[in-house]
Amino acid sequence: VWLPPPGDGADAELLAGLSAAGIQVRVLRGAQEPPGAHLLDLVSIMDTLRVSCPWDREQTHASLVRYLLEEAYEAVETVEDGDPASLCEELGDVLLQVLFHARIAAERAAVEGGFTIDDVADTLAAKLIRRHPHVFGSTAVSSAADVNRNWEEIKKAERSQRSAAAGGGAPSVLDGVPFGQPALSLAAQLQRRAERAGMPGDSFAASDPPGDGAAGEIGEELMRVVARAQATGLDPEFELRAAARRFAERVRSWERSGG
């Protein structure tokens, strides 16, 4: 009996030689590893690093925030560059941040806000199932637009539940919007939420800018530009990034020409 490694083919020449010698061989192929099996290796490596590496031992959630942002932006850049090979590596760097934060959190008791990487996975799995009733439940949809509408209704119900559990006031459509994101992305997300709540589009920018002169007027004008972009189905953050890249190329071209 020969047990070749999973995924490897049997050595035809060796089998032929054994057969010619009158030796019968039965090949039993091992099962393929399920997708995600190698993630267990990463969890083990992260455990080792947290204990054995002086730098890794000192890190906290706060100290890792900059890396979480940097790695996410680097992954975005590979998408914009159309570089799938580099995207694979950069997604690994993003995954490292998830594993790192979960490993740090596992050092706290649950009553102190601690959690494990399995808690992260379980929470995500439950959310995906809850927000896809058309896949895992009996809800019927006929288009991506139906999916989006259901998604928003489910998120609205989740916000209400969180607000009630926290003993807060009435939930807002803006609950959960991260104000630490880039300004254009923030403006776009706020406008999308306001639109879904039924707020008139002409209210997205103040008719009377705040009393800080040109700065206030520019800010409100940018809000109007964001509204124009979204009205035409464009992402203002993406469009500005694309324009910035074009500008960078013009600068390089100007430099190459001698200035």
Coordinates of C-alpha atoms in Angstrom, one line a residue:
V1 CA 0.0 0.0 0.0
W2 CA 1.4 3.4 -1.0
L3 CA 0.1 6.6 0.5
P4 CA 1.3 9.4 -1.8
P5 CA 1.0 13.0 -0.4
P6 CA -2.4 14.7 -1.1
G7 CA -2.6 16.1 -4.6
D8 CA 0.5 14.2 -5.9
G9 CA 0.2 11.7 -8.7
A10 CA 1.5 8.2 -8.3
D11 CA 4.9 7.6 -9.9
A12 CA 4.0 5.6 -13.0
E13 CA 7.5 4.3 -13.6
L14 CA 7.8 3.0 -10.1
L15 CA 4.4 1.3 -10.2
A16 CA 5.4 -0.3 -13.6
G17 CA 8.6 -1.6 -12.1
L18 CA 6.9 -3.1 -9.1
S19 CA 4.3 -4.7 -11.3
A20 CA 6.9 -6.2 -13.5
A21 CA 8.5 -7.7 -10.4
G22 CA 5.2 -9.3 -9.5
I23 CA 4.5 -6.9 -6.6
Q24 CA 1.0 -5.6 -6.5
V25 CA 0.6 -2.1 -5.2
R26 CA -2.7 -0.4 -4.2
V27 CA -2.5 3.4 -4.2
L28 CA -4.6 5.2 -1.6
R29 CA -4.9 8.9 -2.3
G30 CA -5.1 11.2 0.7
A31 CA -8.0 13.6 0.9
Q32 CA -7.4 17.2 -0.2
E33 CA -7.1 19.8 2.5
P34 CA -10.2 21.9 2.8
P35 CA -9.9 25.6 1.9
G36 CA -8.8 27.6 4.9
A37 CA -6.8 24.7 6.5
H38 CA -3.6 26.7 6.3
L39 CA -5.2 29.4 8.4
L40 CA -4.6 27.2 11.4
D41 CA -0.9 27.4 10.7
L42 CA -1.1 31.2 10.9
V43 CA -2.9 31.1 14.2
S44 CA -0.1 28.9 15.6
I45 CA 2.6 31.2 14.2
M46 CA 0.9 34.2 15.7
D47 CA 0.8 32.5 19.1
T48 CA 4.5 31.8 18.9
L49 CA 5.4 35.3 17.8
R50 CA 3.4 36.9 20.6
V51 CA 5.3 34.8 23.1
S52 CA 8.8 34.7 21.6
C53 CA 9.3 38.0 19.7
P54 CA 10.2 41.1 21.8
W55 CA 8.5 43.5 19.4
D56 CA 5.3 41.4 19.0
R57 CA 5.0 41.1 22.8
E58 CA 5.0 44.8 23.2
Q59 CA 2.2 45.6 20.7
T60 CA -1.3 46.7 21.7
H61 CA -4.5 47.4 19.8
A62 CA -3.6 51.1 19.8
S63 CA 0.0 50.6 18.6
L64 CA -1.2 48.4 15.7
V65 CA -3.8 50.8 14.3
R66 CA -1.4 52.6 12.0
Y67 CA -0.4 49.2 10.5
L68 CA -4.0 48.2 10.0
L69 CA -4.6 51.4 8.0
E70 CA -1.3 51.2 6.0
E71 CA -1.8 47.5 5.0
A72 CA -5.4 48.2 3.9
Y73 CA -4.2 51.1 1.7
E74 CA -1.4 49.0 0.3
A75 CA -3.9 46.3 -0.7
V76 CA -6.1 49.0 -2.4
E77 CA -3.1 50.2 -4.3
T78 CA -2.5 46.7 -5.8
V79 CA -6.1 46.6 -7.0
E80 CA -5.7 50.0 -8.6
D81 CA -2.4 48.9 -10.2
G82 CA -4.0 45.7 -11.5
D83 CA -1.4 43.6 -9.8
P84 CA -3.1 40.4 -8.5
A85 CA 0.2 38.7 -7.5
S86 CA 1.0 41.6 -5.1
L87 CA -2.6 41.7 -4.0
C88 CA -2.2 38.1 -2.6
E89 CA 0.7 39.3 -0.5
E90 CA -1.0 42.5 0.7
L91 CA -4.1 40.6 1.7
G92 CA -1.9 38.4 3.8
D93 CA -0.6 41.5 5.5
V94 CA -4.2 42.6 6.2
L95 CA -5.0 39.2 7.6
L96 CA -1.9 39.4 9.8
Q97 CA -3.5 42.5 11.5
V98 CA -6.7 40.5 12.1
L99 CA -4.8 37.6 13.7
F100 CA -2.7 40.0 15.7
H101 CA -5.6 41.9 17.2
A102 CA -7.4 38.7 18.0
R103 CA -4.4 37.3 19.7
I104 CA -4.0 40.4 21.9
A105 CA -7.7 40.3 22.7
A106 CA -7.4 36.6 23.7
E107 CA -5.2 37.7 26.6
R108 CA -8.1 39.4 28.3
A109 CA -11.0 37.7 30.0
A110 CA -14.3 37.8 28.3
V111 CA -15.8 40.0 31.0
E112 CA -13.1 42.5 30.1
G113 CA -13.9 42.5 26.4
G114 CA -11.6 39.7 25.5
F115 CA -12.2 37.4 22.5
T116 CA -10.4 34.9 20.3
I117 CA -9.9 34.4 16.6
D118 CA -12.7 31.9 16.8
D119 CA -15.0 34.5 18.2
V120 CA -14.1 36.8 15.3
A121 CA -14.9 34.0 12.8
D122 CA -18.2 33.0 14.6
T123 CA -19.3 36.7 14.7
L124 CA -18.6 37.2 11.0
A125 CA -20.3 33.9 10.1
A126 CA -23.4 34.8 12.0
K127 CA -23.5 38.2 10.4
L128 CA -23.1 36.9 6.9
I129 CA -25.9 34.3 7.4
R130 CA -28.2 36.9 9.1
R131 CA -27.6 39.5 6.3
H132 CA -28.2 37.0 3.5
P133 CA -31.7 35.6 4.2
H134 CA -32.1 35.1 0.4
V135 CA -29.3 32.5 0.5
F136 CA -29.6 30.9 4.0
G137 CA -33.3 31.6 4.6
S138 CA -36.6 31.8 2.7
T139 CA -36.5 35.4 1.6
A140 CA -36.9 35.8 -2.2
V141 CA -35.0 38.3 -4.2
S142 CA -34.9 39.0 -8.0
S143 CA -32.0 41.5 -8.3
A144 CA -28.9 43.0 -6.6
A145 CA -31.1 46.0 -5.7
D146 CA -33.4 43.7 -3.7
V147 CA -30.4 42.4 -1.9
N148 CA -29.2 45.9 -1.0
R149 CA -32.7 46.9 0.3
N150 CA -32.8 43.8 2.5
W151 CA -29.3 44.5 3.7
E152 CA -30.2 48.0 4.8
E153 CA -33.3 46.9 6.5
I154 CA -31.4 44.2 8.4
K155 CA -28.7 46.7 9.4
K156 CA -31.4 49.2 10.6
A157 CA -32.9 46.5 12.8
E158 CA -29.4 45.7 14.1
R159 CA -28.8 49.3 15.0
S160 CA -32.1 49.4 16.9
Q161 CA -31.2 46.3 18.8
R162 CA -27.8 47.7 19.8
S163 CA -29.3 51.0 20.8
A164 CA -31.9 49.3 23.0
A165 CA -29.3 47.0 24.5
A166 CA -27.1 50.0 25.4
G167 CA -30.0 51.9 26.9
G168 CA -29.4 54.8 24.5
G169 CA -31.9 57.0 22.7
A170 CA -33.5 56.5 19.4
P171 CA -31.2 54.9 16.8
S172 CA -29.8 57.1 14.0
V173 CA -29.2 56.1 10.4
L174 CA -25.7 57.4 11.1
D175 CA -25.0 55.0 13.9
G176 CA -21.9 53.0 13.1
V177 CA -20.4 55.4 10.6
P178 CA -16.6 55.6 11.3
F179 CA -15.6 59.2 11.4
G180 CA -11.9 58.4 11.3
Q181 CA -12.1 57.5 7.6
P182 CA -10.8 59.8 4.9
A183 CA -13.0 62.9 4.5
L184 CA -14.3 62.2 1.0
S185 CA -15.3 58.6 2.0
L186 CA -16.9 59.9 5.2
A187 CA -18.9 62.6 3.3
A188 CA -20.0 59.9 0.8
Q189 CA -21.1 57.5 3.4
L190 CA -23.0 60.1 5.4
Q191 CA -24.8 61.2 2.2
R192 CA -25.7 57.6 1.3
R193 CA -27.1 57.0 4.8
A194 CA -29.1 60.3 4.7
E195 CA -30.5 59.4 1.3
R196 CA -31.6 56.0 2.5
A197 CA -33.3 57.8 5.4
G198 CA -35.3 59.9 3.0
M199 CA -33.4 63.2 3.5
P200 CA -33.7 65.5 0.4
G201 CA -30.6 65.6 -1.7
D202 CA -30.5 69.4 -1.8
S203 CA -29.9 69.3 1.9
F204 CA -26.5 67.5 1.6
A205 CA -24.7 70.8 1.6
A206 CA -25.6 73.8 3.8
S207 CA -27.1 76.7 2.0
D208 CA -25.4 79.0 4.5
P209 CA -21.8 77.9 5.1
P210 CA -20.5 78.2 8.6
G211 CA -19.0 81.5 9.6
D212 CA -15.4 80.7 8.9
G213 CA -15.1 82.3 5.5
A214 CA -13.5 80.6 2.5
A215 CA -12.8 77.4 4.5
G216 CA -16.4 76.8 5.2
E217 CA -17.4 77.6 1.6
I218 CA -14.8 75.1 0.2
G219 CA -16.0 72.4 2.6
E220 CA -19.6 72.8 1.5
E221 CA -18.6 72.9 -2.1
L222 CA -16.8 69.6 -1.6
M223 CA -20.0 68.2 -0.1
R224 CA -21.8 69.2 -3.3
V225 CA -19.1 67.6 -5.5
V226 CA -19.5 64.4 -3.5
A227 CA -23.3 64.5 -4.0
R228 CA -22.8 65.1 -7.8
A229 CA -20.4 62.1 -8.0
Q230 CA -22.8 59.8 -6.2
A231 CA -25.8 61.0 -8.3
T232 CA -23.9 59.7 -11.4
G233 CA -22.9 56.4 -9.7
L234 CA -19.3 57.4 -9.1
D235 CA -17.2 56.9 -5.9
P236 CA -15.7 60.4 -5.1
E237 CA -12.8 58.8 -3.1
F238 CA -11.9 56.6 -6.1
E239 CA -12.3 59.4 -8.6
L240 CA -10.1 61.8 -6.6
R241 CA -7.5 59.0 -6.2
A242 CA -7.5 58.4 -9.9
A243 CA -7.1 62.2 -10.6
A244 CA -4.3 62.3 -8.1
R245 CA -2.5 59.4 -9.9
R246 CA -3.0 61.3 -13.2
F247 CA -1.5 64.4 -11.7
A248 CA 1.4 62.4 -10.3
E249 CA 2.2 61.2 -13.8
R250 CA 2.0 64.7 -15.2
V251 CA 4.5 65.8 -12.5
R252 CA 6.9 62.9 -13.4
S253 CA 6.5 63.7 -17.1
W254 CA 7.3 67.4 -16.4
E255 CA 10.4 66.2 -14.4
R256 CA 11.6 64.0 -17.2
S257 CA 11.3 66.9 -19.7
G258 CA 13.7 69.0 -17.6
G259 CA 11.1 71.0 -15.7

